[in-house]
Tab-separated table of C-alpha atoms in Angstrom:
chain	number	residue	atom	x	y	z
A	149	UNK	CA	-122.430	2.214	15.330
A	150	UNK	CA	-123.442	5.951	15.882
A	151	UNK	CA	-121.407	6.908	13.004
A	152	UNK	CA	-123.168	4.349	10.835
A	153	UNK	CA	-126.498	5.466	12.153
A	154	UNK	CA	-125.833	9.093	11.497
A	155	UNK	CA	-124.753	8.462	7.924
A	156	UNK	CA	-128.017	6.323	7.244
A	157	UNK	CA	-130.136	9.198	8.645
A	158	UNK	CA	-128.342	11.754	6.658
A	159	UNK	CA	-128.729	9.627	3.320
A	160	UNK	CA	-132.290	8.639	3.797
A	161	UNK	CA	-133.743	11.400	6.119
A	162	UNK	CA	-135.544	8.388	7.808
A	163	UNK	CA	-135.967	8.185	11.559
A	164	UNK	CA	-137.247	5.313	13.838
A	165	UNK	CA	-138.558	5.570	17.292
A	166	UNK	CA	-138.608	2.591	19.775
A	167	UNK	CA	-140.256	1.918	23.021
A	168	UNK	CA	-137.939	-0.977	23.623
A	169	UNK	CA	-136.446	-1.014	27.283
A	170	UNK	CA	-133.215	-2.926	27.754
A	171	UNK	CA	-130.370	-2.671	30.130
A	172	UNK	CA	-127.674	-0.276	29.086
A	173	UNK	CA	-124.297	-1.655	28.646
A	174	UNK	CA	-121.048	0.106	29.791
A	175	UNK	CA	-119.033	-1.933	27.190
A	176	UNK	CA	-118.658	0.564	24.279
A	177	UNK	CA	-115.932	3.033	24.975
A	178	UNK	CA	-115.218	4.751	21.549
A	179	UNK	CA	-116.337	8.280	20.963
A	180	UNK	CA	-117.971	8.795	17.534
A	181	UNK	CA	-115.503	9.745	14.812
A	182	UNK	CA	-114.577	13.279	14.513
A	183	UNK	CA	-114.678	13.299	10.564
A	184	UNK	CA	-116.023	16.796	9.538
A	185	UNK	CA	-119.403	16.522	7.753
A	186	UNK	CA	-121.504	19.151	5.806
A	187	UNK	CA	-123.823	20.969	8.292
A	188	UNK	CA	-127.218	19.595	7.534
A	189	UNK	CA	-130.393	21.381	8.758
A	190	UNK	CA	-132.973	19.285	6.915
A	191	UNK	CA	-135.646	17.650	9.171
A	192	UNK	CA	-136.273	13.919	8.764
A	193	UNK	CA	-139.065	13.225	6.468
A	194	UNK	CA	-141.145	11.251	9.015
A	195	UNK	CA	-140.819	14.058	11.552
A	196	UNK	CA	-144.217	15.325	12.692
A	197	UNK	CA	-144.787	19.043	12.059
A	198	UNK	CA	-145.185	21.307	14.926
A	199	UNK	CA	-148.762	21.903	14.455
A	200	UNK	CA	-149.431	18.121	14.816
A	201	UNK	CA	-147.100	17.896	17.938
A	202	UNK	CA	-148.838	20.792	19.504
A	203	UNK	CA	-152.204	19.247	18.920
A	204	UNK	CA	-151.238	15.872	20.328
A	205	UNK	CA	-149.602	17.471	23.429
A	206	UNK	CA	-152.818	19.420	24.144
A	207	UNK	CA	-154.740	16.198	24.015
A	208	UNK	CA	-152.151	14.504	26.424
A	209	UNK	CA	-152.188	17.456	28.826
A	210	UNK	CA	-156.019	17.219	29.145
A	211	UNK	CA	-155.498	13.674	30.793
A	212	UNK	CA	-152.571	14.650	33.024
A	213	UNK	CA	-152.946	14.914	36.856
A	214	UNK	CA	-150.090	17.078	38.057
A	215	UNK	CA	-148.752	16.292	41.683
A	216	UNK	CA	-146.880	19.629	41.918
A	217	UNK	CA	-147.506	23.175	40.940
A	218	UNK	CA	-145.396	24.405	38.144
A	219	UNK	CA	-144.308	28.088	37.973
A	220	UNK	CA	-145.749	30.476	35.531
A	221	UNK	CA	-142.930	29.759	33.079
A	222	UNK	CA	-143.748	25.997	32.725
A	223	UNK	CA	-145.575	25.124	29.492
A	224	UNK	CA	-146.334	28.739	28.870
A	225	UNK	CA	-147.153	30.256	25.483
A	226	UNK	CA	-145.724	33.866	26.259
A	227	UNK	CA	-141.913	33.809	27.078
A	228	UNK	CA	-141.533	37.554	27.717
A	229	UNK	CA	-139.792	38.267	31.027
A	230	UNK	CA	-138.029	34.868	31.427
A	231	UNK	CA	-134.334	35.110	31.135
A	232	UNK	CA	-133.587	31.510	30.469
A	233	UNK	CA	-135.738	29.366	28.128
A	234	UNK	CA	-135.317	25.595	28.457
A	235	UNK	CA	-136.618	22.945	26.233
A	236	UNK	CA	-136.548	19.638	27.989
A	237	UNK	CA	-136.872	16.675	25.485
A	238	UNK	CA	-137.325	12.935	25.740
A	239	UNK	CA	-136.189	11.350	22.462
A	240	UNK	CA	-139.138	9.088	22.117
A	241	UNK	CA	-142.869	9.244	22.050
A	242	UNK	CA	-144.877	10.827	24.879
A	243	UNK	CA	-146.154	7.465	26.142
A	244	UNK	CA	-142.558	6.316	26.724
A	245	UNK	CA	-141.087	9.407	28.071
A	246	UNK	CA	-143.797	10.421	30.538
A	247	UNK	CA	-143.368	7.061	32.344
A	248	UNK	CA	-139.745	7.845	33.056
A	249	UNK	CA	-139.404	8.822	36.769
A	250	UNK	CA	-136.117	10.609	35.936
A	251	UNK	CA	-137.745	12.823	33.321
A	252	UNK	CA	-140.720	13.674	35.428
A	253	UNK	CA	-138.397	14.664	38.363
A	254	UNK	CA	-136.297	16.915	36.074
A	255	UNK	CA	-139.235	18.528	34.516
A	256	UNK	CA	-140.666	19.319	37.960
A	257	UNK	CA	-137.204	20.658	39.255
A	258	UNK	CA	-136.759	22.965	36.210
A	259	UNK	CA	-140.395	24.081	36.389
A	260	UNK	CA	-139.854	25.286	40.055
A	261	UNK	CA	-136.895	27.540	39.169
A	262	UNK	CA	-137.490	31.300	39.112
A	263	UNK	CA	-136.927	33.307	35.876
A	264	UNK	CA	-136.901	29.943	33.834
A	265	UNK	CA	-139.505	28.795	31.289
A	266	UNK	CA	-139.543	25.152	30.357
A	267	UNK	CA	-141.313	23.490	27.471
A	268	UNK	CA	-141.538	19.629	27.199
A	269	UNK	CA	-140.843	18.001	23.886
A	270	UNK	CA	-141.247	14.439	22.736
A	271	UNK	CA	-140.973	12.945	19.188
A	272	UNK	CA	-144.708	13.040	18.610
A	273	UNK	CA	-145.746	15.914	20.912
A	274	UNK	CA	-144.518	19.203	22.121
A	275	UNK	CA	-145.591	22.224	24.228
A	276	UNK	CA	-145.187	25.658	22.690
A	277	UNK	CA	-141.433	26.335	21.975
A	278	UNK	CA	-139.823	29.751	22.365
A	279	UNK	CA	-138.241	31.345	19.352
A	280	UNK	CA	-134.863	31.499	21.038
A	281	UNK	CA	-133.865	28.495	23.057
A	282	UNK	CA	-131.128	28.874	25.583
A	283	UNK	CA	-130.770	25.394	26.854
A	284	UNK	CA	-131.828	22.211	25.150
A	285	UNK	CA	-131.913	19.285	27.405
A	286	UNK	CA	-132.285	15.475	26.660
A	287	UNK	CA	-132.953	12.687	29.101
A	288	UNK	CA	-131.205	9.554	27.829
A	289	UNK	CA	-132.319	6.191	29.376
A	290	UNK	CA	-131.788	3.812	26.528
A	291	UNK	CA	-129.124	3.549	23.763
A	292	UNK	CA	-131.991	2.781	21.358
A	293	UNK	CA	-133.423	6.228	21.936
A	294	UNK	CA	-130.493	7.816	20.141
A	295	UNK	CA	-132.197	8.015	16.692
A	296	UNK	CA	-134.762	10.274	18.608
A	297	UNK	CA	-131.932	12.450	19.629
A	298	UNK	CA	-130.844	13.022	16.066
A	299	UNK	CA	-134.370	13.426	14.794
A	300	UNK	CA	-135.124	16.024	17.676
A	301	UNK	CA	-131.988	18.130	16.804
A	302	UNK	CA	-132.862	18.116	13.103
A	303	UNK	CA	-136.543	19.121	13.939
A	304	UNK	CA	-135.213	22.130	15.912
A	305	UNK	CA	-132.684	23.119	13.247
A	306	UNK	CA	-129.722	22.467	15.609
A	307	UNK	CA	-126.647	20.878	14.245
A	308	UNK	CA	-125.995	17.321	15.548
A	309	UNK	CA	-122.432	17.805	16.397
A	310	UNK	CA	-121.305	20.198	19.155
A	311	UNK	CA	-118.359	21.289	16.993
A	312	UNK	CA	-120.767	22.536	14.305
A	313	UNK	CA	-122.879	24.831	16.602
A	314	UNK	CA	-122.480	28.574	16.739
A	315	UNK	CA	-123.439	31.202	19.298
A	316	UNK	CA	-126.924	31.230	17.776
A	317	UNK	CA	-127.565	27.620	18.700
A	318	UNK	CA	-128.818	26.523	22.180
A	319	UNK	CA	-126.455	24.857	24.599
A	320	UNK	CA	-127.384	21.040	24.191
A	321	UNK	CA	-126.947	19.145	27.461
A	322	UNK	CA	-127.901	15.564	28.421
A	323	UNK	CA	-128.126	13.347	31.440
A	324	UNK	CA	-129.524	9.933	32.453
A	325	UNK	CA	-128.304	6.423	33.022
A	326	UNK	CA	-126.703	6.001	29.591
A	327	UNK	CA	-124.671	9.124	29.727
A	328	UNK	CA	-123.776	8.650	33.410
A	329	UNK	CA	-122.539	5.213	32.777
A	330	UNK	CA	-120.498	5.828	29.642
A	331	UNK	CA	-120.641	9.252	28.043
A	332	UNK	CA	-117.877	8.902	25.646
A	333	UNK	CA	-119.610	7.295	22.540
A	334	UNK	CA	-122.067	10.115	22.568
A	335	UNK	CA	-119.813	13.124	23.515
A	336	UNK	CA	-119.689	14.557	20.113
A	337	UNK	CA	-123.340	15.422	20.134
A	338	UNK	CA	-123.492	17.168	23.483
A	339	UNK	CA	-122.136	20.449	24.648
A	340	UNK	CA	-122.616	19.430	28.281
A	341	UNK	CA	-123.085	16.041	29.896
A	342	UNK	CA	-124.396	16.101	33.402
A	343	UNK	CA	-122.939	13.098	35.371
A	344	UNK	CA	-124.886	11.598	38.150
A	345	UNK	CA	-127.999	12.407	40.072
A	346	UNK	CA	-129.743	15.560	38.800
A	347	UNK	CA	-131.794	16.724	41.669
A	348	UNK	CA	-129.233	19.328	42.930
A	349	UNK	CA	-126.872	19.270	39.885
A	350	UNK	CA	-129.451	20.371	37.429
A	351	UNK	CA	-130.493	23.442	39.494
A	352	UNK	CA	-126.945	24.382	40.036
A	353	UNK	CA	-126.237	24.193	36.304
A	354	UNK	CA	-129.196	26.287	35.200
A	355	UNK	CA	-128.567	28.859	38.027
A	356	UNK	CA	-125.016	29.286	36.885
A	357	UNK	CA	-126.108	29.549	33.155
A	358	UNK	CA	-128.537	32.294	34.192
A	359	UNK	CA	-125.490	34.370	35.612
A	360	UNK	CA	-123.324	33.678	32.481
A	361	UNK	CA	-126.072	34.657	30.025
A	362	UNK	CA	-125.903	38.187	31.311
A	363	UNK	CA	-122.172	38.465	30.587
A	364	UNK	CA	-120.765	39.348	27.284
A	365	UNK	CA	-118.545	36.228	26.898
A	366	UNK	CA	-118.066	33.662	24.197
A	367	UNK	CA	-119.792	30.305	24.073
A	368	UNK	CA	-116.602	28.412	24.841
A	369	UNK	CA	-115.763	30.779	27.779
A	370	UNK	CA	-119.318	30.107	29.177
A	371	UNK	CA	-118.847	26.300	28.836
A	372	UNK	CA	-115.487	26.532	30.475
A	373	UNK	CA	-116.940	28.408	33.432
A	374	UNK	CA	-119.618	25.792	33.733
A	375	UNK	CA	-117.288	23.021	33.793
A	376	UNK	CA	-114.991	24.804	36.363
A	377	UNK	CA	-117.847	25.866	38.814
A	378	UNK	CA	-120.543	23.146	38.675
A	379	UNK	CA	-119.401	19.720	39.940
A	380	UNK	CA	-120.540	16.899	37.665
A	381	UNK	CA	-120.520	18.868	34.486
A	382	UNK	CA	-118.565	17.356	31.690
A	383	UNK	CA	-117.870	19.423	28.702
A	384	UNK	CA	-116.426	17.038	26.101
A	385	UNK	CA	-114.928	19.912	24.035
A	386	UNK	CA	-112.533	20.814	26.786
A	387	UNK	CA	-111.013	17.206	27.149
A	388	UNK	CA	-108.718	15.255	24.998
A	389	UNK	CA	-109.476	11.567	24.665
A	390	UNK	CA	-106.701	9.105	23.737
A	391	UNK	CA	-107.378	5.457	22.811
A	392	UNK	CA	-105.258	2.270	23.023
A	393	UNK	CA	-105.835	1.883	19.144
A	394	UNK	CA	-108.296	3.011	16.586
A	395	UNK	CA	-111.028	0.594	17.856
A	396	UNK	CA	-109.893	0.026	21.226
A	397	UNK	CA	-110.632	1.191	24.767
A	398	UNK	CA	-109.938	4.620	26.226
A	399	UNK	CA	-106.375	5.072	27.436
A	400	UNK	CA	-106.839	8.539	28.950
A	401	UNK	CA	-108.980	11.569	29.136
A	402	UNK	CA	-107.158	14.743	29.934
A	403	UNK	CA	-108.224	18.463	30.152
A	404	UNK	CA	-107.045	20.727	27.510
A	405	UNK	CA	-107.412	23.694	29.914
A	406	UNK	CA	-106.106	24.193	33.374
A	407	UNK	CA	-109.243	25.964	34.228
A	408	UNK	CA	-111.435	22.666	34.415
A	409	UNK	CA	-111.009	19.692	36.663
A	410	UNK	CA	-108.950	16.757	35.614
A	411	UNK	CA	-111.646	14.355	36.712
A	412	UNK	CA	-115.317	14.976	36.515
A	413	UNK	CA	-116.910	13.736	39.688
A	414	UNK	CA	-120.354	12.006	39.626
A	415	UNK	CA	-122.960	13.873	41.613
A	416	UNK	CA	-124.687	11.873	44.341
A	417	UNK	CA	-127.996	13.120	45.869
A	418	UNK	CA	-128.189	12.257	49.565
A	419	UNK	CA	-131.481	12.602	51.101
A	420	UNK	CA	-133.926	10.565	53.156
A	421	UNK	CA	-136.511	11.337	50.521
A	422	UNK	CA	-136.012	10.002	47.079
A	423	UNK	CA	-138.030	10.431	43.831
A	424	UNK	CA	-141.801	9.986	43.295
A	425	UNK	CA	-144.111	10.601	40.382
A	426	UNK	CA	-144.806	14.383	39.560
A	427	UNK	CA	-147.723	13.437	37.006
A	428	UNK	CA	-150.222	10.604	36.459
A	429	UNK	CA	-151.685	10.008	33.164
A	430	UNK	CA	-153.601	7.186	31.456
A	431	UNK	CA	-151.566	7.977	28.232
A	432	UNK	CA	-148.474	6.598	29.756
A	433	UNK	CA	-147.111	3.253	28.459
A	434	UNK	CA	-147.904	2.210	32.116
A	435	UNK	CA	-151.230	3.608	32.525
A	436	UNK	CA	-152.081	5.709	35.589
A	437	UNK	CA	-148.921	4.403	37.405
A	438	UNK	CA	-147.696	6.275	40.472
A	439	UNK	CA	-144.020	5.572	40.925
A	440	UNK	CA	-142.216	5.854	44.239
A	441	UNK	CA	-138.447	5.384	44.440
A	442	UNK	CA	-137.853	3.055	47.439
A	443	UNK	CA	-134.058	2.573	47.058
A	444	UNK	CA	-131.381	4.007	44.576
A	445	UNK	CA	-128.706	1.467	43.472
A	446	UNK	CA	-128.910	-2.009	44.767
A	447	UNK	CA	-126.821	-4.023	47.366
A	448	UNK	CA	-126.837	-7.136	45.346
A	449	UNK	CA	-124.400	-5.729	42.746
A	450	UNK	CA	-125.183	-8.146	39.942
A	451	UNK	CA	-122.481	-7.783	37.260
A	452	UNK	CA	-124.988	-7.479	34.450
A	453	UNK	CA	-127.050	-4.716	36.103
A	454	UNK	CA	-126.060	-1.117	35.286
A	455	UNK	CA	-128.322	0.445	37.797
A	456	UNK	CA	-126.407	-1.100	40.760
A	457	UNK	CA	-123.188	0.482	39.610
A	458	UNK	CA	-124.056	3.766	37.969
A	459	UNK	CA	-126.045	4.890	40.932
A	460	UNK	CA	-123.870	3.998	43.789
A	461	UNK	CA	-123.788	4.297	46.696
A	462	UNK	CA	-126.876	2.374	47.795
A	463	UNK	CA	-129.468	4.465	49.476
A	464	UNK	CA	-132.841	3.827	50.802
A	465	UNK	CA	-135.704	6.276	51.522
A	466	UNK	CA	-136.981	6.895	55.007
A	467	UNK	CA	-140.176	5.067	55.552
A	468	UNK	CA	-141.609	8.019	57.719
A	469	UNK	CA	-140.166	10.858	55.724
A	470	UNK	CA	-140.081	9.573	52.181
A	471	UNK	CA	-142.173	6.575	51.355
A	472	UNK	CA	-145.392	7.114	53.457
A	473	UNK	CA	-145.826	10.724	52.329
A	474	UNK	CA	-145.379	9.887	48.667
A	475	UNK	CA	-147.831	6.955	48.951
A	476	UNK	CA	-150.463	8.957	50.920
């Protein structure tokens, strides 16, 4: 499906956004084909220019009520002095992305890291972007957002496939329910996939990248060290995937280097305080909503429900330490 979608986008230059929300399915197991394609850096015709995205973002920001204090590198226009520049993207429109609790939490987490600048980016709005992007992250909540991934990569002049990127391109990483549940169909488009809860994983990942950036090592060596040192970091380039047949399920996934773990363990955030909104806005698809995560996973374990399984084990927030402070 992704191979067909990519071909359609290449041929027509057309992109589509959707705000549809449906439960992700772990059925598909096949990585997109590895056929070599011509490196295309032409943005989709329907992509909004940066000037319009910046104007839209300024309008949206005027209505935002932040529930945290970003560091000086968050949403800034001057990136001098920051040793890591991060663009954190949601591959859909602002109204859809900003009501994602996961996106809000990651944005607030990155905004609090010292020496890091972070710019938010949506398909119709964007904060000021640095000339040189070190890390380009995507929060993937729904399979139907993947056209937005391709459109965003083209807009930023970044090759879609990891194998086509060079040392001049940013490290493209992704996380979220879709990638945690079943990363393989989308593995060709990411340099790094963060598996599991992101509260602690993301900070470790970016902190390790800060150290590696100062070293004179290759892109491949940096990715290898990330995979070796940060638990929950899946670097598809460093693993060989074998299938039962051409259109069958995965038979095995084996590392091609002895320096990386044979099994990538899903990260689990264990705390008596779970997530709560970091921004409230009337421009969200759910207007002025304040979200509080009471539980993570679900004890009912319905077979059709991805959230029950991908976020195991079941955890509930403390009423005194987590829920009441967030509500108050």
